[in-house]
Coordinates of N, CA and C in Angstrom, one line a residue:
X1 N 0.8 -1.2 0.0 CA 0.0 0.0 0.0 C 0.9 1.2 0.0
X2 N 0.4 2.3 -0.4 CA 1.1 3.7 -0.8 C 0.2 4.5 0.0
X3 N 1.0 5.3 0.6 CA 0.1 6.1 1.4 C 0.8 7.6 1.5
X4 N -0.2 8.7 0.5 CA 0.4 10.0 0.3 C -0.4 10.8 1.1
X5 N 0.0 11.8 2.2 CA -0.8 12.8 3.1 C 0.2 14.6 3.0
X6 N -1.2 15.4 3.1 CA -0.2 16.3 3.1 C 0.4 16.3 4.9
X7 N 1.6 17.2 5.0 CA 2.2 16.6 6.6 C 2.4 18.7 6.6
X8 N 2.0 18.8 7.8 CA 2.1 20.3 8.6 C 3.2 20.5 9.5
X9 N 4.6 21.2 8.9 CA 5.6 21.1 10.0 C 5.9 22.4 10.0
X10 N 5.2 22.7 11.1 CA 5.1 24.6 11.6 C 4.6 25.2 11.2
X11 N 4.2 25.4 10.1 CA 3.0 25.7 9.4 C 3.6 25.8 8.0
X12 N 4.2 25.1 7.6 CA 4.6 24.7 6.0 C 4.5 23.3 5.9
X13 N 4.0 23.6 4.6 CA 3.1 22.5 4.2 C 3.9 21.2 3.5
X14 N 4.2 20.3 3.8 CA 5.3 19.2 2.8 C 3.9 18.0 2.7
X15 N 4.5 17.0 1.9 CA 3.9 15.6 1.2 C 4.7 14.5 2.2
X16 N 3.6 13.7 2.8 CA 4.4 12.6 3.7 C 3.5 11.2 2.7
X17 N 5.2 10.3 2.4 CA 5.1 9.2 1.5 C 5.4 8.4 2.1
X18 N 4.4 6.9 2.3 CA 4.9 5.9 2.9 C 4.2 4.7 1.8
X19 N 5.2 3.8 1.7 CA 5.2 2.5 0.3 C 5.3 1.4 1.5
X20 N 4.6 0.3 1.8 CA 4.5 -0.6 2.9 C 5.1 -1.5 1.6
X21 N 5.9 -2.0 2.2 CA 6.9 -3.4 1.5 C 7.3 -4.3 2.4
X22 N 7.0 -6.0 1.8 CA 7.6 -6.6 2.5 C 8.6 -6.7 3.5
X23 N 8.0 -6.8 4.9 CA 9.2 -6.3 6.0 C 10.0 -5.4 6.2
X24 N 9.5 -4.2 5.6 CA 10.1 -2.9 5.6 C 9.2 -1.9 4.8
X25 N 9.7 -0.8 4.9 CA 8.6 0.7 4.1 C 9.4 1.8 3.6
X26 N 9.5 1.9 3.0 CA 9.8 3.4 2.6 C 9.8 4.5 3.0
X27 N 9.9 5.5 3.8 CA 9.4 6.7 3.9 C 10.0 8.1 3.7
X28 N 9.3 9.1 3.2 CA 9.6 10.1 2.5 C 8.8 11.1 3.0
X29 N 9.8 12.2 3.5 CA 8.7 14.0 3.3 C 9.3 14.3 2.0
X30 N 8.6 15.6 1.5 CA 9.5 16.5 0.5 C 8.2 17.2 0.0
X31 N 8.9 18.8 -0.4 CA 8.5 19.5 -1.4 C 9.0 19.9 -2.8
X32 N 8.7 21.1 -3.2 CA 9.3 20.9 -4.4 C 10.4 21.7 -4.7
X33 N 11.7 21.5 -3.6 CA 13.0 22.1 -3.6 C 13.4 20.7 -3.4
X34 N 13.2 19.6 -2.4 CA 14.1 18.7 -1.6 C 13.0 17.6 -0.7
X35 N 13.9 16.8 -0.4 CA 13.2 15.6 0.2 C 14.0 14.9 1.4
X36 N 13.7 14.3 2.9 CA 14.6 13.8 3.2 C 14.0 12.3 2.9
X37 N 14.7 11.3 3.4 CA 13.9 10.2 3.4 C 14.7 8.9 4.4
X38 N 14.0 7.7 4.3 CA 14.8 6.1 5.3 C 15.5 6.6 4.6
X39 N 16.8 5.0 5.1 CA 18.0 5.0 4.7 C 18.1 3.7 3.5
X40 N 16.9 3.8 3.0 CA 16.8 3.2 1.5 C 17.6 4.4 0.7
X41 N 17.8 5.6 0.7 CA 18.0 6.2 0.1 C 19.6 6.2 -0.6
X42 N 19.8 6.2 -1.9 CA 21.2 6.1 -2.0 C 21.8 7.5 -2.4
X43 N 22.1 8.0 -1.3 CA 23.2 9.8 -1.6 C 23.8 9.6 -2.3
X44 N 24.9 8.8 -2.1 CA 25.9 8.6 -2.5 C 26.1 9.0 -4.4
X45 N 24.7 7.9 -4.9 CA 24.6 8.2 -5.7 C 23.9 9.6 -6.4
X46 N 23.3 10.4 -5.8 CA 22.5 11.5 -6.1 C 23.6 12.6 -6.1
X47 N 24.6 12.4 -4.9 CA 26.0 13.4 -5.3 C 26.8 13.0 -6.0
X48 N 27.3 11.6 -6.9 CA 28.0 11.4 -7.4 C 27.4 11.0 -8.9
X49 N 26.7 10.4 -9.1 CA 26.3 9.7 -10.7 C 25.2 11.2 -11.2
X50 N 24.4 11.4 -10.6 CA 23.7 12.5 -10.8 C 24.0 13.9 -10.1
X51 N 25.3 14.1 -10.0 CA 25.7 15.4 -9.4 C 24.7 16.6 -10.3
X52 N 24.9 16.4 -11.7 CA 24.7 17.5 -12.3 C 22.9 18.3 -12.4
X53 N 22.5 17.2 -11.2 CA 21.1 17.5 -11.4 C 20.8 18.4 -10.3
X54 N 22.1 18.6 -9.0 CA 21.6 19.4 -7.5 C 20.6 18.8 -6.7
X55 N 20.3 17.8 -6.3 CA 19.2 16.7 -6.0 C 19.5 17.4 -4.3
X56 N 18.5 17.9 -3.6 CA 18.7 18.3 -2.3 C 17.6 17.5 -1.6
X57 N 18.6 16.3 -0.8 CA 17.9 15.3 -0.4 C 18.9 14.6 0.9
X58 N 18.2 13.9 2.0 CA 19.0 13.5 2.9 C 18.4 11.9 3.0
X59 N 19.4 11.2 4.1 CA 18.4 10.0 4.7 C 18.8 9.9 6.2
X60 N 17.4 9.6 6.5 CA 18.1 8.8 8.6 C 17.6 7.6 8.2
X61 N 18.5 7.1 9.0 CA 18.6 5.6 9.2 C 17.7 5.2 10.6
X62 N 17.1 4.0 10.6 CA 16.3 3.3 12.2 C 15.2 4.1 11.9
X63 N 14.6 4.4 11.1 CA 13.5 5.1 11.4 C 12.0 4.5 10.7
X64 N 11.2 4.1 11.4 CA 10.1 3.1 10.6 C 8.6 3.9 10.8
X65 N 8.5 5.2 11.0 CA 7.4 6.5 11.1 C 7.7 7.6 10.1
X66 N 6.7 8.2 9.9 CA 7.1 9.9 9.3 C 7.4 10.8 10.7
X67 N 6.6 10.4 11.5 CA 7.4 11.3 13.0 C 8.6 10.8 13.1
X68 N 9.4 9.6 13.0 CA 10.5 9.1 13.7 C 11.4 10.0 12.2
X69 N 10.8 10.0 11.2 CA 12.2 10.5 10.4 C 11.9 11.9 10.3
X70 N 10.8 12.6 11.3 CA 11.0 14.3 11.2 C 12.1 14.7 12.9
X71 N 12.0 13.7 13.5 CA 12.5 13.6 14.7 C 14.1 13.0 14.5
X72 N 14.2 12.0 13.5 CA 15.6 11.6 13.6 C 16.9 12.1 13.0
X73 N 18.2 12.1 13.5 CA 19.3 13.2 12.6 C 19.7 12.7 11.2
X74 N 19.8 13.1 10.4 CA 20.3 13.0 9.1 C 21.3 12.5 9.1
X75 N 21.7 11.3 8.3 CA 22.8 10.4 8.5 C 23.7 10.7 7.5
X76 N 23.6 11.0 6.1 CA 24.1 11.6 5.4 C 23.5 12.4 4.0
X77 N 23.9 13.9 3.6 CA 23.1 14.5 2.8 C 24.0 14.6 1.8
X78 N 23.2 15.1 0.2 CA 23.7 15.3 -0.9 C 24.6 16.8 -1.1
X79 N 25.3 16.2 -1.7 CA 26.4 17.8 -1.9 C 25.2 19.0 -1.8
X80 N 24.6 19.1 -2.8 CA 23.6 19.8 -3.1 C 22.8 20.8 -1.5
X81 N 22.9 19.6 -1.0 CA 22.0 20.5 0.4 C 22.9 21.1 1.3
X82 N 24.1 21.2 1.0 CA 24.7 22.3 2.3 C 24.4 23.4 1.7
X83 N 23.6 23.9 0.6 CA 23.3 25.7 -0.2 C 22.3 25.6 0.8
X84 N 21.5 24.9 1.5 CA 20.7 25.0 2.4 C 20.6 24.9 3.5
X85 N 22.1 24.9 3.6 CA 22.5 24.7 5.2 C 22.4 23.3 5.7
X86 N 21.9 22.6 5.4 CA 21.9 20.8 5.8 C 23.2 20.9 6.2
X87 N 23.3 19.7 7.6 CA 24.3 19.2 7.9 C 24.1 17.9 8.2
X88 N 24.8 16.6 8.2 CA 25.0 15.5 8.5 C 24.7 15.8 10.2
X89 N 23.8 15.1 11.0 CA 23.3 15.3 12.5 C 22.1 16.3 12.3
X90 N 21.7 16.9 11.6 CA 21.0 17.5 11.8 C 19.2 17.2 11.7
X91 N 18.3 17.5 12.9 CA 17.4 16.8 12.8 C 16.8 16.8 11.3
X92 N 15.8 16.1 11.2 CA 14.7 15.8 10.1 C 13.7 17.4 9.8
X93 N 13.4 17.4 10.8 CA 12.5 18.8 10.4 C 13.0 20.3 10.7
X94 N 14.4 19.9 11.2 CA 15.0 21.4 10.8 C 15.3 21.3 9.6
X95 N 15.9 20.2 8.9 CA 16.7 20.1 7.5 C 15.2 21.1 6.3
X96 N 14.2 20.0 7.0 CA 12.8 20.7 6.0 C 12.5 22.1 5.8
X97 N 12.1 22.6 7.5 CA 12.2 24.3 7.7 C 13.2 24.7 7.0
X98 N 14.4 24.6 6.2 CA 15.0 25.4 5.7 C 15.4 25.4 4.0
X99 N 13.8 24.3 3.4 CA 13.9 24.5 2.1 C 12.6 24.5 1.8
X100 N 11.9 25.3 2.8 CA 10.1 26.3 2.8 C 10.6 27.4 1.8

């Protein structure tokens, strides 16, 4: 099941995505600057194979909620998001407040 909600963090408005898959889920906030998401996510690749796109996106790892990943620190972010001030540690819904 796919489950798309709009999500209110402070009063800016983002998209909360959750994909239920066998023994695990997906989950994703984002607007339309950036996204963080689980640690399905592959940075590595979004700063390196697709550098030339600026993809401003993070992931936390352990996180199995949309609260647990607005609450948990960013484990590693794409080149692209330190123009936004992102930092590796930094929570989930500061990273967001600062691509409103």
């Amino acid at each position: 099941m796919i489950t798309v909600n709009p999500l209110d963090v402070d009063g800016i408005m983002f998209t909360a995505i959750r994909v239920e898959l066998p023994k695990t889920n997906l989950l994703m906030i984002t607007n339309e600057i950036g996204y963080i998401m689980c640690g399905a996510l592959d940075v590595d690749l979004l700063s390196e194979e697709l550098k030339d796109r600026k993809i401003i996106a993070a992931r936390a790892v352990g996180v199995r909620t949309i609260d647990d990943l607005l609450s948990a620190p960013l484990e590693k972010i794409t080149e692209a998001s330190k123009e936004y001030g992102w930092e590796v540690g930094m929570v989930g819904k500061e990273a967001l407040k600062r691509i409103s």
